mmCIF file of C-alpha atoms and ligand atoms in Angstrom:
data_model
loop_
_atom_site.group_PDB
_atom_site.id
_atom_site.type_symbol
_atom_site.label_atom_id
_atom_site.label_comp_id
_atom_site.label_asym_id
_atom_site.label_seq_id
_atom_site.Cartn_x
_atom_site.Cartn_y
_atom_site.Cartn_z
ATOM 1 C CA MET A 1 0.000 0.000 0.000
ATOM 2 C CA ILE A 2 1.313 3.467 -0.823
ATOM 3 C CA SER A 3 0.213 6.376 1.345
ATOM 4 C CA ASP A 4 0.763 10.071 1.921
ATOM 5 C CA PHE A 5 -0.126 11.106 5.452
ATOM 6 C CA HIS A 6 0.413 14.882 5.280
ATOM 7 C CA ILE A 7 -1.746 16.882 2.835
ATOM 8 C CA HIS A 8 -3.616 20.186 3.034
ATOM 9 C CA SER A 9 -6.972 20.966 1.435
ATOM 10 C CA VAL A 10 -9.036 24.134 1.031
ATOM 11 C CA TYR A 11 -10.173 23.604 4.617
ATOM 12 C CA SER A 12 -6.871 25.199 5.671
ATOM 13 C CA ASP A 13 -4.355 26.701 3.246
ATOM 14 C CA GLY A 14 -4.404 24.169 0.405
ATOM 15 C CA ASP A 15 -5.817 24.792 -3.071
ATOM 16 C CA LEU A 16 -7.911 21.671 -3.647
ATOM 17 C CA LEU A 17 -11.050 20.115 -2.230
ATOM 18 C CA PRO A 18 -10.612 16.718 -0.542
ATOM 19 C CA SER A 19 -12.492 14.981 -3.367
ATOM 20 C CA GLU A 20 -10.064 16.288 -5.998
ATOM 21 C CA ILE A 21 -7.044 15.413 -3.867
ATOM 22 C CA ALA A 22 -8.428 11.878 -3.449
ATOM 23 C CA GLU A 23 -8.990 11.319 -7.164
ATOM 24 C CA ARG A 24 -5.616 12.742 -8.179
ATOM 25 C CA TYR A 25 -3.824 10.531 -5.652
ATOM 26 C CA ARG A 26 -5.703 7.480 -6.936
ATOM 27 C CA VAL A 27 -4.464 8.343 -10.435
ATOM 28 C CA ASN A 28 -0.921 8.716 -9.010
ATOM 29 C CA GLY A 29 -1.123 5.117 -7.783
ATOM 30 C CA PHE A 30 -1.796 5.677 -4.080
ATOM 31 C CA ASP A 31 -4.090 3.491 -1.987
ATOM 32 C CA ARG A 32 -4.514 5.690 1.053
ATOM 33 C CA ILE A 33 -4.038 9.339 2.028
ATOM 34 C CA ALA A 34 -4.570 11.390 5.147
ATOM 35 C CA ILE A 35 -5.743 14.966 4.783
ATOM 36 C CA THR A 36 -4.165 16.832 7.668
ATOM 37 C CA ASP A 37 -5.329 20.428 7.586
ATOM 38 C CA HIS A 38 -3.781 22.972 9.930
ATOM 39 C CA ILE A 39 -5.693 23.330 13.169
ATOM 40 C CA ASP A 40 -5.571 25.405 16.318
ATOM 41 C CA PHE A 41 -8.291 25.832 18.959
ATOM 42 C CA SER A 42 -10.388 28.010 16.619
ATOM 43 C CA ASN A 43 -11.104 25.649 13.733
ATOM 44 C CA LEU A 44 -11.649 22.115 14.979
ATOM 45 C CA ASP A 45 -14.736 22.017 12.752
ATOM 46 C CA VAL A 46 -12.287 21.295 9.916
ATOM 47 C CA VAL A 47 -11.752 17.834 11.384
ATOM 48 C CA GLU A 48 -15.511 17.306 11.460
ATOM 49 C CA LYS A 49 -15.785 18.340 7.791
ATOM 50 C CA LEU A 50 -13.072 15.868 6.838
ATOM 51 C CA THR A 51 -14.839 13.133 8.785
ATOM 52 C CA LYS A 52 -17.982 13.827 6.790
ATOM 53 C CA ILE A 53 -16.281 13.698 3.391
ATOM 54 C CA SER A 54 -14.149 10.661 4.267
ATOM 55 C CA LYS A 55 -17.348 8.604 4.546
ATOM 56 C CA GLU A 56 -18.384 9.501 0.988
ATOM 57 C CA ILE A 57 -15.062 8.982 -0.792
ATOM 58 C CA GLU A 58 -14.702 5.474 -2.185
ATOM 59 C CA ASN A 59 -11.974 5.702 -4.850
ATOM 60 C CA ILE A 60 -9.188 5.725 -2.249
ATOM 61 C CA GLU A 61 -8.985 5.282 1.507
ATOM 62 C CA LEU A 62 -9.267 8.783 2.939
ATOM 63 C CA VAL A 63 -8.030 8.986 6.507
ATOM 64 C CA VAL A 64 -9.060 11.941 8.648
ATOM 65 C CA GLY A 65 -6.059 13.793 9.987
ATOM 66 C CA ALA A 66 -5.053 17.084 11.551
ATOM 67 C CA GLU A 67 -1.836 19.070 11.756
ATOM 68 C CA LEU A 68 -1.365 20.916 15.027
ATOM 69 C CA THR A 69 0.304 24.114 13.892
ATOM 70 C CA PHE A 70 2.129 26.791 15.912
ATOM 71 C CA THR A 71 0.590 25.378 19.074
ATOM 72 C CA PRO A 72 1.914 26.770 22.383
ATOM 73 C CA VAL A 73 4.082 23.993 23.774
ATOM 74 C CA ASP A 74 1.989 23.567 26.936
ATOM 75 C CA LYS A 75 -1.243 23.263 24.901
ATOM 76 C CA ILE A 76 -0.167 20.473 22.533
ATOM 77 C CA GLU A 77 -1.693 17.709 24.610
ATOM 78 C CA LYS A 78 -5.012 19.525 25.007
ATOM 79 C CA LEU A 79 -5.294 20.290 21.269
ATOM 80 C CA ALA A 80 -4.333 16.746 20.269
ATOM 81 C CA GLU A 81 -7.012 15.347 22.574
ATOM 82 C CA LYS A 82 -9.608 17.678 21.061
ATOM 83 C CA ALA A 83 -8.602 16.750 17.506
ATOM 84 C CA ARG A 84 -8.829 13.082 18.399
ATOM 85 C CA SER A 85 -12.285 13.516 19.918
ATOM 86 C CA CYS A 86 -13.452 15.335 16.748
ATOM 87 C CA GLY A 87 -12.444 12.278 14.703
ATOM 88 C CA ALA A 88 -8.794 12.753 13.714
ATOM 89 C CA GLU A 89 -7.181 9.352 13.210
ATOM 90 C CA VAL A 90 -3.710 10.577 12.260
ATOM 91 C CA ILE A 91 -2.250 13.490 14.195
ATOM 92 C CA VAL A 92 0.676 15.362 12.714
ATOM 93 C CA MET A 93 2.670 17.895 14.707
ATOM 94 C CA HIS A 94 4.048 20.846 12.767
ATOM 95 C CA GLY A 95 7.642 20.389 13.916
ATOM 96 C CA GLU A 96 10.579 22.767 14.251
ATOM 97 C CA SER A 97 11.175 23.355 10.548
ATOM 98 C CA PRO A 98 14.406 25.129 9.567
ATOM 99 C CA VAL A 99 12.362 27.743 7.653
ATOM 100 C CA GLU A 100 9.612 28.729 10.102
ATOM 101 C CA PRO A 101 9.592 30.239 13.610
ATOM 102 C CA VAL A 102 8.034 27.248 15.380
ATOM 103 C CA PRO A 103 8.075 27.549 19.207
ATOM 104 C CA ASP A 104 11.217 26.020 20.766
ATOM 105 C CA GLY A 105 10.510 22.749 22.503
ATOM 106 C CA THR A 106 7.689 21.785 20.119
ATOM 107 C CA ASN A 107 9.438 18.592 18.974
ATOM 108 C CA ILE A 108 10.023 17.173 22.449
ATOM 109 C CA ALA A 109 6.646 18.277 23.841
ATOM 110 C CA ALA A 110 4.833 16.668 20.906
ATOM 111 C CA ILE A 111 6.620 13.361 21.339
ATOM 112 C CA GLU A 112 6.187 13.370 25.103
ATOM 113 C CA SER A 113 2.435 14.032 24.804
ATOM 114 C CA GLY A 114 2.078 10.442 23.588
ATOM 115 C CA LEU A 115 -0.727 11.646 21.291
ATOM 116 C CA ILE A 116 1.185 12.490 18.111
ATOM 117 C CA ASP A 117 1.700 10.033 15.272
ATOM 118 C CA ILE A 118 4.014 12.019 13.009
ATOM 119 C CA LEU A 119 6.500 14.766 13.807
ATOM 120 C CA ALA A 120 6.494 16.701 10.537
ATOM 121 C CA HIS A 121 9.569 18.477 9.150
ATOM 122 C CA PRO A 122 11.301 18.355 12.546
ATOM 123 C CA GLY A 123 14.399 20.332 11.503
ATOM 124 C CA TYR A 124 17.752 20.062 13.277
ATOM 125 C CA ILE A 125 16.680 17.305 15.641
ATOM 126 C CA THR A 126 18.831 16.398 18.606
ATOM 127 C CA ASP A 127 19.820 12.898 19.681
ATOM 128 C CA GLU A 128 17.269 13.253 22.476
ATOM 129 C CA VAL A 129 14.430 13.906 19.998
ATOM 130 C CA ALA A 130 15.434 10.909 17.857
ATOM 131 C CA GLU A 131 15.763 8.668 20.910
ATOM 132 C CA LYS A 132 12.379 9.718 22.314
ATOM 133 C CA ALA A 133 10.737 9.274 18.905
ATOM 134 C CA ARG A 134 11.971 5.680 18.916
ATOM 135 C CA GLU A 135 10.719 5.099 22.475
ATOM 136 C CA GLN A 136 7.275 6.569 21.743
ATOM 137 C CA ASN A 137 7.106 5.171 18.201
ATOM 138 C CA VAL A 138 6.561 8.632 16.703
ATOM 139 C CA TYR A 139 7.326 8.771 12.968
ATOM 140 C CA LEU A 140 9.895 11.396 11.964
ATOM 141 C CA GLU A 141 9.044 12.962 8.631
ATOM 142 C CA ILE A 142 11.168 13.202 5.521
ATOM 143 C CA THR A 143 9.366 15.839 3.496
ATOM 144 C CA THR A 144 9.174 16.575 -0.198
ATOM 145 C CA ARG A 145 8.199 20.176 0.590
ATOM 146 C CA CYS A 146 10.589 22.984 -0.402
ATOM 147 C CA GLY A 147 12.308 24.682 2.525
ATOM 148 C CA HIS A 148 11.174 22.153 5.117
ATOM 149 C CA CYS A 149 13.266 19.608 3.194
ATOM 150 C CA TYR A 150 16.596 21.363 3.927
ATOM 151 C CA THR A 151 17.103 19.166 6.975
ATOM 152 C CA ASN A 152 15.962 15.844 5.477
ATOM 153 C CA GLY A 153 19.519 14.485 5.439
ATOM 154 C CA HIS A 154 20.018 15.392 9.094
ATOM 155 C CA VAL A 155 16.669 13.912 10.156
ATOM 156 C CA ALA A 156 17.384 10.683 8.259
ATOM 157 C CA LYS A 157 20.845 10.351 9.791
ATOM 158 C CA LYS A 158 19.651 10.840 13.373
ATOM 159 C CA ALA A 159 16.620 8.575 12.884
ATOM 160 C CA ILE A 160 18.794 5.777 11.492
ATOM 161 C CA GLU A 161 21.374 6.190 14.296
ATOM 162 C CA HIS A 162 18.645 5.882 16.927
ATOM 163 C CA ASN A 163 16.443 3.423 15.078
ATOM 164 C CA ALA A 164 13.482 5.838 15.113
ATOM 165 C CA PRO A 165 10.729 5.230 12.533
ATOM 166 C CA LEU A 166 10.657 7.398 9.380
ATOM 167 C CA ILE A 167 7.884 8.339 6.987
ATOM 168 C CA ILE A 168 7.975 10.207 3.656
ATOM 169 C CA ASN A 169 5.152 12.727 3.122
ATOM 170 C CA SER A 170 4.432 15.594 0.758
ATOM 171 C CA ASP A 171 2.924 18.314 2.990
ATOM 172 C CA ALA A 172 1.155 19.203 -0.283
ATOM 173 C CA HIS A 173 -0.727 22.488 -0.548
ATOM 174 C CA HIS A 174 -0.942 22.917 -4.340
ATOM 175 C CA LEU A 175 -1.524 20.724 -7.347
ATOM 176 C CA LYS A 176 2.187 20.620 -8.180
ATOM 177 C CA ASP A 177 3.006 19.285 -4.691
ATOM 178 C CA LEU A 178 0.972 16.083 -4.878
ATOM 179 C CA LEU A 179 3.239 13.106 -4.348
ATOM 180 C CA THR A 180 4.106 10.292 -6.758
ATOM 181 C CA PRO A 181 5.826 7.057 -5.716
ATOM 182 C CA LYS A 182 8.793 8.068 -7.889
ATOM 183 C CA LYS A 183 9.206 11.423 -6.140
ATOM 184 C CA ALA A 184 8.993 9.782 -2.706
ATOM 185 C CA MET A 185 11.784 7.405 -3.766
ATOM 186 C CA LYS A 186 13.971 10.242 -5.091
ATOM 187 C CA VAL A 187 13.574 12.334 -1.946
ATOM 188 C CA GLY A 188 14.284 9.334 0.296
ATOM 189 C CA LEU A 189 17.462 8.508 -1.619
ATOM 190 C CA GLY A 190 18.406 12.191 -1.693
ATOM 191 C CA ALA A 191 18.235 12.247 2.110
ATOM 192 C CA GLY A 192 20.977 9.623 2.088
ATOM 193 C CA ILE A 193 18.756 6.712 3.131
ATOM 194 C CA PRO A 194 19.824 3.326 1.698
ATOM 195 C CA LYS A 195 17.541 2.112 -1.117
ATOM 196 C CA LYS A 196 16.261 -0.958 0.736
ATOM 197 C CA LEU A 197 15.251 1.180 3.687
ATOM 198 C CA VAL A 198 13.581 3.831 1.462
ATOM 199 C CA LYS A 199 11.426 1.055 -0.027
ATOM 200 C CA GLU A 200 10.498 -0.140 3.441
ATOM 201 C CA ILE A 201 9.670 3.429 4.522
ATOM 202 C CA ILE A 202 7.419 3.951 1.486
ATOM 203 C CA HIS A 203 5.718 0.561 1.369
ATOM 204 C CA GLU A 204 5.626 -0.646 4.961
ATOM 205 C CA ASN A 205 5.878 2.205 7.468
ATOM 206 C CA PRO A 206 2.532 3.873 6.689
ATOM 207 C CA ASP A 207 0.838 0.484 7.175
ATOM 208 C CA LYS A 208 2.608 -0.027 10.472
ATOM 209 C CA LEU A 209 1.577 3.432 11.637
ATOM 210 C CA TYR A 210 -2.000 2.977 10.531
ATOM 211 C CA SER A 211 -2.497 -0.571 11.789
ATOM 212 C CA ARG A 212 -1.151 0.461 15.176
ATOM 213 C CA LYS A 213 -3.868 3.114 15.261
ATOM 214 C CA THR A 214 -6.649 0.756 14.339
ATOM 215 C CA THR A 215 -5.412 -1.743 16.959
ATOM 216 C CA ASN A 216 -5.298 0.978 19.606
ATOM 217 C CA LYS A 217 -8.886 1.890 18.862
ATOM 218 C CA THR A 218 -10.291 -1.513 19.780
HETATM 219 ZN ZN1 ZN B 1 0.154 25.138 5.247
HETATM 220 ZN ZN1 ZN B 2 1.642 20.673 6.763
#
């Protein structure tokens, strides 16, 4: 199964409606995607909208997600709980990207909350972040998004050293950003990850992440 677990729609700052994103990803050869619009405490209704549309989309598996963005560090847990109770199945934390002023301590606080599935574009991660991601089974993101991707090589190196799980996502906002399996492969290899491991990250890690979630639910 091929998946992309970090995509934005018109419900936050993306260009496309969920139904168009779904169809275009099906055409690109994907089996499952998570739409993870930006949320803070003001717009949790976005998660409810995604829940509604996910029930109607049948051409691809559409997972309801949310990306906690620029959240004060001491409010991460509260917002993640709210997103979960509104129906978010995959929770992405907008990590400490090298190109945005994300609050210091976001990476560690997100992992320690125990409620985050993916730490997106985590930037210049420390050994402590990589080690805690392994302990908590939080997926560290290799991103195909411009700017955020500057630290892909660093993230990959630290994740491999500490045996923390990796995932490759697009963080797509526009039509040109939508992922293809070929692009995911290129970006994984470009981050210095060995080919065998890139294949595993693309083909197996999203399943592991998602099946863990469905097991937790029961
Ligand atoms: Zn955005
Ligand atoms: Zn994003």
